[in-house]
Coordinates of C-alpha atoms in Angstrom, one line a residue:
X1 CA 83.1 78.8 19.1
X2 CA 85.7 80.3 21.1
X3 CA 85.3 80.4 25.1
X4 CA 84.8 83.9 26.6
X5 CA 83.2 85.5 29.5
X6 CA 79.5 86.2 29.3
X7 CA 80.4 90.2 29.1
X8 CA 82.1 89.5 25.7
X9 CA 79.1 87.3 24.6
X10 CA 76.8 90.3 24.3
X11 CA 77.6 91.3 20.6
X12 CA 74.0 91.4 19.7
X13 CA 72.0 94.8 19.8
X14 CA 70.5 95.9 23.3
X15 CA 67.2 97.9 23.4
X16 CA 64.5 98.8 25.3
X17 CA 61.0 97.5 24.9
X18 CA 59.5 99.0 21.9
X19 CA 56.4 100.4 23.5
X20 CA 55.7 100.4 27.3
X21 CA 52.0 101.3 28.2
X22 CA 52.3 102.2 32.2
X23 CA 48.7 102.0 33.8
X24 CA 49.9 102.3 37.5
X25 CA 52.1 105.5 37.4
X26 CA 54.7 105.5 40.1
X27 CA 54.2 102.0 40.8
X28 CA 57.6 100.0 40.3
X29 CA 57.6 97.3 37.6
X30 CA 59.3 94.9 40.1
X31 CA 60.4 95.2 43.6
X32 CA 63.9 96.5 44.3
X33 CA 66.3 94.7 45.0
X34 CA 65.0 91.8 43.0
X35 CA 64.0 88.8 45.2
X36 CA 65.5 85.1 44.4
X37 CA 63.4 83.0 42.1
X38 CA 61.0 81.1 44.2
X39 CA 61.2 77.8 42.0
X40 CA 65.2 77.6 42.4
X41 CA 65.5 78.9 46.1
X42 CA 63.3 76.1 47.3
X43 CA 64.6 73.4 44.8
X44 CA 65.2 70.8 47.3
X45 CA 61.7 71.4 49.3
X46 CA 59.8 71.2 46.2
X47 CA 61.2 68.1 44.8
X48 CA 60.4 66.5 48.2
X49 CA 57.1 68.1 48.3
X50 CA 56.6 66.5 44.5
X51 CA 57.6 63.0 45.3
X52 CA 54.3 62.8 47.7
X53 CA 52.0 63.8 44.6
X54 CA 50.1 61.2 42.5
X55 CA 46.9 60.4 40.9
X56 CA 45.1 60.5 44.1
X57 CA 46.1 63.9 45.3
X58 CA 43.6 66.4 46.0
X59 CA 44.3 69.9 44.7
X60 CA 42.8 72.9 47.0
X61 CA 42.1 75.9 45.2
X62 CA 43.8 78.4 47.7
X63 CA 43.5 82.0 45.5
X64 CA 41.8 82.7 42.1
X65 CA 42.9 86.1 40.8
X66 CA 41.1 88.0 37.9
X67 CA 43.9 89.6 35.6
X68 CA 42.8 93.0 34.5
X69 CA 42.4 93.6 30.7
X70 CA 42.9 91.7 27.6
X71 CA 45.9 89.1 28.3
X72 CA 45.9 88.0 24.7
X73 CA 47.2 84.1 24.7
X74 CA 49.4 83.8 27.9
X75 CA 52.2 81.7 27.2
X76 CA 54.5 82.2 30.4
X77 CA 54.4 83.1 33.8
X78 CA 57.1 84.3 36.4
X79 CA 56.3 85.5 40.0
X80 CA 58.9 87.8 41.4
X81 CA 58.4 88.3 44.9
X82 CA 54.9 87.9 46.5
X83 CA 53.3 91.1 44.6
X84 CA 54.4 90.7 40.9
X85 CA 53.4 88.3 38.0
X86 CA 55.2 88.7 34.7
X87 CA 53.1 87.1 31.8
X88 CA 54.6 86.4 28.4
X89 CA 51.5 86.6 26.0
X90 CA 51.0 86.5 22.0
X91 CA 48.8 89.2 20.4
X92 CA 47.7 87.5 17.0
X93 CA 46.4 89.8 14.3
X94 CA 46.4 87.4 11.3
X95 CA 46.2 83.5 11.7
X96 CA 48.9 81.0 10.5
X97 CA 46.8 79.7 7.8
X98 CA 48.0 76.4 6.3
X99 CA 49.5 76.0 2.8
X100 CA 46.9 73.1 2.1
X101 CA 47.5 69.9 0.3
X102 CA 50.1 68.7 2.3
X103 CA 52.5 71.6 0.8
X104 CA 55.6 72.2 2.8
X105 CA 57.8 75.4 2.3
X106 CA 61.0 75.9 4.0
X107 CA 60.1 73.1 6.5
X108 CA 56.9 74.4 7.4
X109 CA 53.4 74.1 6.5
X110 CA 51.7 77.2 7.0
X111 CA 52.0 80.6 6.4
X112 CA 53.7 82.9 9.0
X113 CA 50.4 85.1 10.3
X114 CA 50.9 88.2 12.3
X115 CA 51.0 89.7 15.9
X116 CA 53.2 90.9 18.6
X117 CA 55.1 89.7 21.8
X118 CA 54.2 91.2 25.0
X119 CA 55.1 91.0 28.6
X120 CA 52.4 92.2 30.8
X121 CA 52.9 92.9 34.6
X122 CA 50.5 92.4 37.1
X123 CA 50.5 93.2 40.9
X124 CA 49.3 90.3 43.4
X125 CA 45.7 91.4 42.9
X126 CA 45.6 91.1 39.4
X127 CA 45.8 94.8 38.9
X128 CA 47.5 95.4 35.2
X129 CA 50.9 97.7 35.9
X130 CA 52.3 97.7 32.4
X131 CA 52.2 96.0 29.3
X132 CA 55.3 95.9 27.2
X133 CA 55.1 95.5 23.3
X134 CA 58.5 93.5 22.6
X135 CA 58.3 93.3 18.7
X136 CA 57.7 95.3 15.8
X137 CA 54.6 95.3 13.5
X138 CA 55.7 93.0 10.6
X139 CA 57.9 91.4 12.5
X140 CA 58.0 87.2 11.5
X141 CA 59.1 86.3 15.1
X142 CA 56.0 87.4 17.3
X143 CA 55.2 84.5 19.4
X144 CA 56.6 84.8 23.0
X145 CA 57.0 81.6 24.7
X146 CA 57.3 80.1 28.1
X147 CA 59.8 82.0 30.1
X148 CA 62.1 81.7 33.4
X149 CA 63.6 84.1 36.3
X150 CA 66.9 83.6 37.4
X151 CA 67.0 86.3 40.2
X152 CA 68.2 88.9 37.7
X153 CA 66.6 88.5 34.1
X154 CA 63.6 87.1 32.5
X155 CA 64.5 84.9 29.8
X156 CA 62.4 84.1 26.8
X157 CA 62.1 83.2 23.1
X158 CA 60.1 85.4 20.4
X159 CA 59.5 82.7 17.5
X160 CA 57.6 82.5 14.5
X161 CA 54.3 81.0 15.3
X162 CA 54.8 78.0 13.4
X163 CA 56.8 74.8 13.6
X164 CA 60.6 74.4 11.9
X165 CA 60.8 78.0 11.6
X166 CA 63.0 80.6 13.5
X167 CA 63.4 82.1 17.1
X168 CA 65.6 84.9 19.0
X169 CA 66.7 84.1 22.5
X170 CA 66.1 87.5 24.6
X171 CA 66.7 88.5 28.6
X172 CA 64.7 91.1 30.0
X173 CA 65.4 93.4 32.8
X174 CA 62.6 93.3 35.1
X175 CA 63.1 96.5 36.7
X176 CA 63.0 98.2 33.3
X177 CA 62.0 95.8 30.6
X178 CA 64.9 96.7 28.8
X179 CA 65.8 93.8 26.2
X180 CA 68.8 92.3 25.0
X181 CA 68.9 89.9 22.1
X182 CA 71.3 87.3 22.8
X183 CA 71.2 84.8 19.9
X184 CA 69.3 83.6 16.9
X185 CA 67.9 79.9 16.5
X186 CA 66.8 77.9 13.3
X187 CA 64.1 76.1 14.9
X188 CA 61.0 77.4 16.5
X189 CA 61.7 77.5 20.3
X190 CA 59.1 77.8 23.4
X191 CA 59.9 77.3 27.0
X192 CA 63.4 78.4 28.1
X193 CA 65.1 77.7 31.3
X194 CA 68.6 79.0 32.5
X195 CA 70.7 77.0 34.7
X196 CA 72.5 79.5 36.7
X197 CA 75.0 76.6 38.0
X198 CA 76.2 75.8 34.5
X199 CA 75.2 78.8 32.4
X200 CA 73.2 76.5 30.1
X201 CA 70.0 77.6 28.5
X202 CA 67.5 75.1 27.5
X203 CA 65.1 75.5 25.2
X204 CA 62.1 73.4 23.8
X205 CA 61.1 73.3 20.2
X206 CA 57.4 73.2 18.6
X207 CA 55.5 70.7 20.9
X208 CA 58.5 70.2 23.2
X209 CA 59.7 67.3 20.9
X210 CA 63.4 68.2 21.4
X211 CA 65.3 70.2 23.9
X212 CA 68.3 72.4 22.7
X213 CA 71.1 73.4 24.6
X214 CA 73.3 76.8 24.3
X215 CA 76.0 78.0 26.6
X216 CA 76.4 81.8 27.9
X217 CA 80.2 81.1 28.4
X218 CA 80.6 80.7 24.3
X219 CA 80.4 83.4 21.7
X220 CA 77.4 83.3 19.7
X221 CA 76.9 84.4 15.9
X222 CA 76.2 87.9 15.2
X223 CA 72.5 88.5 15.0
X224 CA 70.9 87.7 12.8
X225 CA 73.1 84.5 11.7
X226 CA 72.1 81.4 13.6
X227 CA 74.0 79.9 16.6
X228 CA 74.0 76.2 16.6
X229 CA 73.1 74.4 19.9
X230 CA 75.7 72.7 21.9
X231 CA 73.5 69.5 22.0
X232 CA 70.0 68.4 20.9
X233 CA 68.0 66.0 22.9
X234 CA 64.8 64.0 21.7
X235 CA 62.3 64.1 24.4
X236 CA 61.3 60.5 25.2
X237 CA 58.1 61.2 26.9
X238 CA 54.7 61.6 24.9
X239 CA 52.7 62.0 28.0
X240 CA 52.5 66.2 27.8
X241 CA 53.6 68.7 25.3
X242 CA 55.3 71.0 27.8
X243 CA 54.3 74.7 27.7
X244 CA 56.1 76.5 30.1
X245 CA 59.0 75.3 32.5
X246 CA 60.8 76.7 35.6
X247 CA 64.6 75.9 36.3
X248 CA 64.6 74.2 39.8
X249 CA 67.9 73.8 40.7
X250 CA 70.4 70.6 41.4
X251 CA 68.5 68.9 44.1
X252 CA 70.0 66.2 46.3
X253 CA 67.4 63.8 45.8
X254 CA 68.3 63.2 41.9
X255 CA 72.1 63.2 42.8
X256 CA 72.5 67.0 42.1
X257 CA 71.4 66.7 38.2
X258 CA 70.1 69.7 36.9
X259 CA 66.1 69.8 36.8
X260 CA 63.3 71.7 35.7
X261 CA 59.7 71.5 36.4
X262 CA 57.4 71.8 33.4
X263 CA 53.4 71.9 32.7
X264 CA 51.5 71.2 29.6
X265 CA 48.6 69.1 27.6
X266 CA 48.4 66.8 25.3
X267 CA 45.5 65.7 22.7
X268 CA 44.7 62.1 22.2
X269 CA 41.4 60.0 21.2
X270 CA 39.4 63.3 20.9
X271 CA 40.4 64.3 24.6
X272 CA 42.8 66.5 26.2
X273 CA 45.3 65.2 29.3
X274 CA 47.3 67.8 31.4
X275 CA 50.1 67.0 33.4
X276 CA 53.2 68.5 35.6
X277 CA 56.6 67.0 35.8
X278 CA 60.1 67.5 37.0
X279 CA 62.3 66.8 33.9
X280 CA 66.0 66.1 33.8
X281 CA 67.6 68.8 31.8
X282 CA 70.1 66.5 30.2
X283 CA 68.4 63.8 29.1
X284 CA 64.8 65.4 29.1
X285 CA 63.7 62.2 31.0
X286 CA 60.6 62.6 33.5
X287 CA 62.0 61.8 36.7
X288 CA 58.4 62.4 38.5
X289 CA 55.0 63.4 36.8
X290 CA 51.8 63.6 38.0
X291 CA 48.2 63.9 35.7
X292 CA 46.2 67.1 36.4
X293 CA 42.6 67.5 35.7
X294 CA 41.6 70.7 37.1
X295 CA 39.7 72.8 34.6
X296 CA 39.1 76.5 34.5
X297 CA 35.9 78.5 34.7
X298 CA 36.0 78.8 31.2
X299 CA 36.4 75.1 30.4
X300 CA 40.0 75.0 29.9
X301 CA 42.6 72.2 31.5
X302 CA 44.9 74.5 33.9
X303 CA 47.8 73.3 32.2
X304 CA 47.0 74.8 29.0
X305 CA 49.6 77.3 29.1
X306 CA 51.8 79.2 31.8
X307 CA 53.0 77.4 35.2
X308 CA 55.2 78.8 38.2
X309 CA 55.7 77.0 41.5
X310 CA 57.0 78.2 44.9
X311 CA 57.0 76.8 48.5
X312 CA 54.8 79.2 50.8
X313 CA 54.4 78.7 54.3
X314 CA 56.0 75.3 54.2
X315 CA 53.4 74.3 51.2
X316 CA 53.8 73.6 47.7
X317 CA 52.0 75.9 45.8
X318 CA 51.6 75.8 41.8
X319 CA 50.3 78.9 39.8
X320 CA 48.3 78.3 36.8
X321 CA 46.9 80.9 34.3
X322 CA 45.1 78.8 31.2
X323 CA 42.4 80.9 29.5
X324 CA 43.0 83.3 26.7
X325 CA 42.1 87.0 26.6
X326 CA 39.9 87.1 29.7
X327 CA 42.5 85.5 32.2
X328 CA 42.2 84.1 36.0
X329 CA 45.1 83.1 37.9
X330 CA 44.3 79.6 39.5
X331 CA 46.6 79.0 42.6
X332 CA 46.3 75.5 44.0
X333 CA 48.1 73.7 46.9
X334 CA 48.1 69.7 47.3
X335 CA 46.0 68.1 50.2
X336 CA 48.8 66.3 52.5
X337 CA 48.6 62.5 52.2
X338 CA 45.5 62.5 49.6

């Protein structure tokens, strides 16, 4: 692939969200000017605070926000400023049923199902501001996975809802929800993070078993042709399947390596375990990780789906939104020296 500027990269079509339902007329979708991302802005402070966490950490529930309306299956969360939450969600209208008898067709074991990808916008009190549908009826890619915000765009992957399938990387303008298609990928992709220092985009496949890397300074194949990743890294950790991640930056504590914060769950021996980790972007090695045992009011581990992180009044604050359809945002702070 030829080296070029990012401006020349965007050869794929750019389009507005297909359908935006605005529920709070006259209320801006996002603050203007757009603020810096909370995670990357406070990188060193977050990493330092995380280094004091452990198995005995007591997590204090400092806020519980009921999110208005049907949230479908929340997959990713970004906090933009103090009063906006953007949630990626999947609305499923037909299940992905198994082919049965161990049958594999084109690398996958199930039918595609059907549904729609959404971005839902809430204010800081959980009031629903708008709901944008990002995919057309009948689209085979409709699973909107974990998302990241880099201070200008929200980055997302819209994938088939099955392993070893396909996905499309998109960027979304939070001020308008205008969506630009960037490249097409020959695998399911979920969580995505944008390393603003290198131009790299890192994405996780089904179960976060592999991390793939693309770079925005290189020309993508014209959509719908597939663009090959510049690297694929096997995830060496089986402690948790990461659901949603946030780019933190290049902290001094880890010799300025690029890192992300990830949250997720895994099922083993009939039980589920939750955890959050700070992960090396290049190697996928978890540099620090802690178990999370908090359960939502509906009985789900809080690390089941979206996560975001910030420093608020000098304290580490982690945002979880685990429940489907009837969602509550759980905001936790660790108790110092616990």
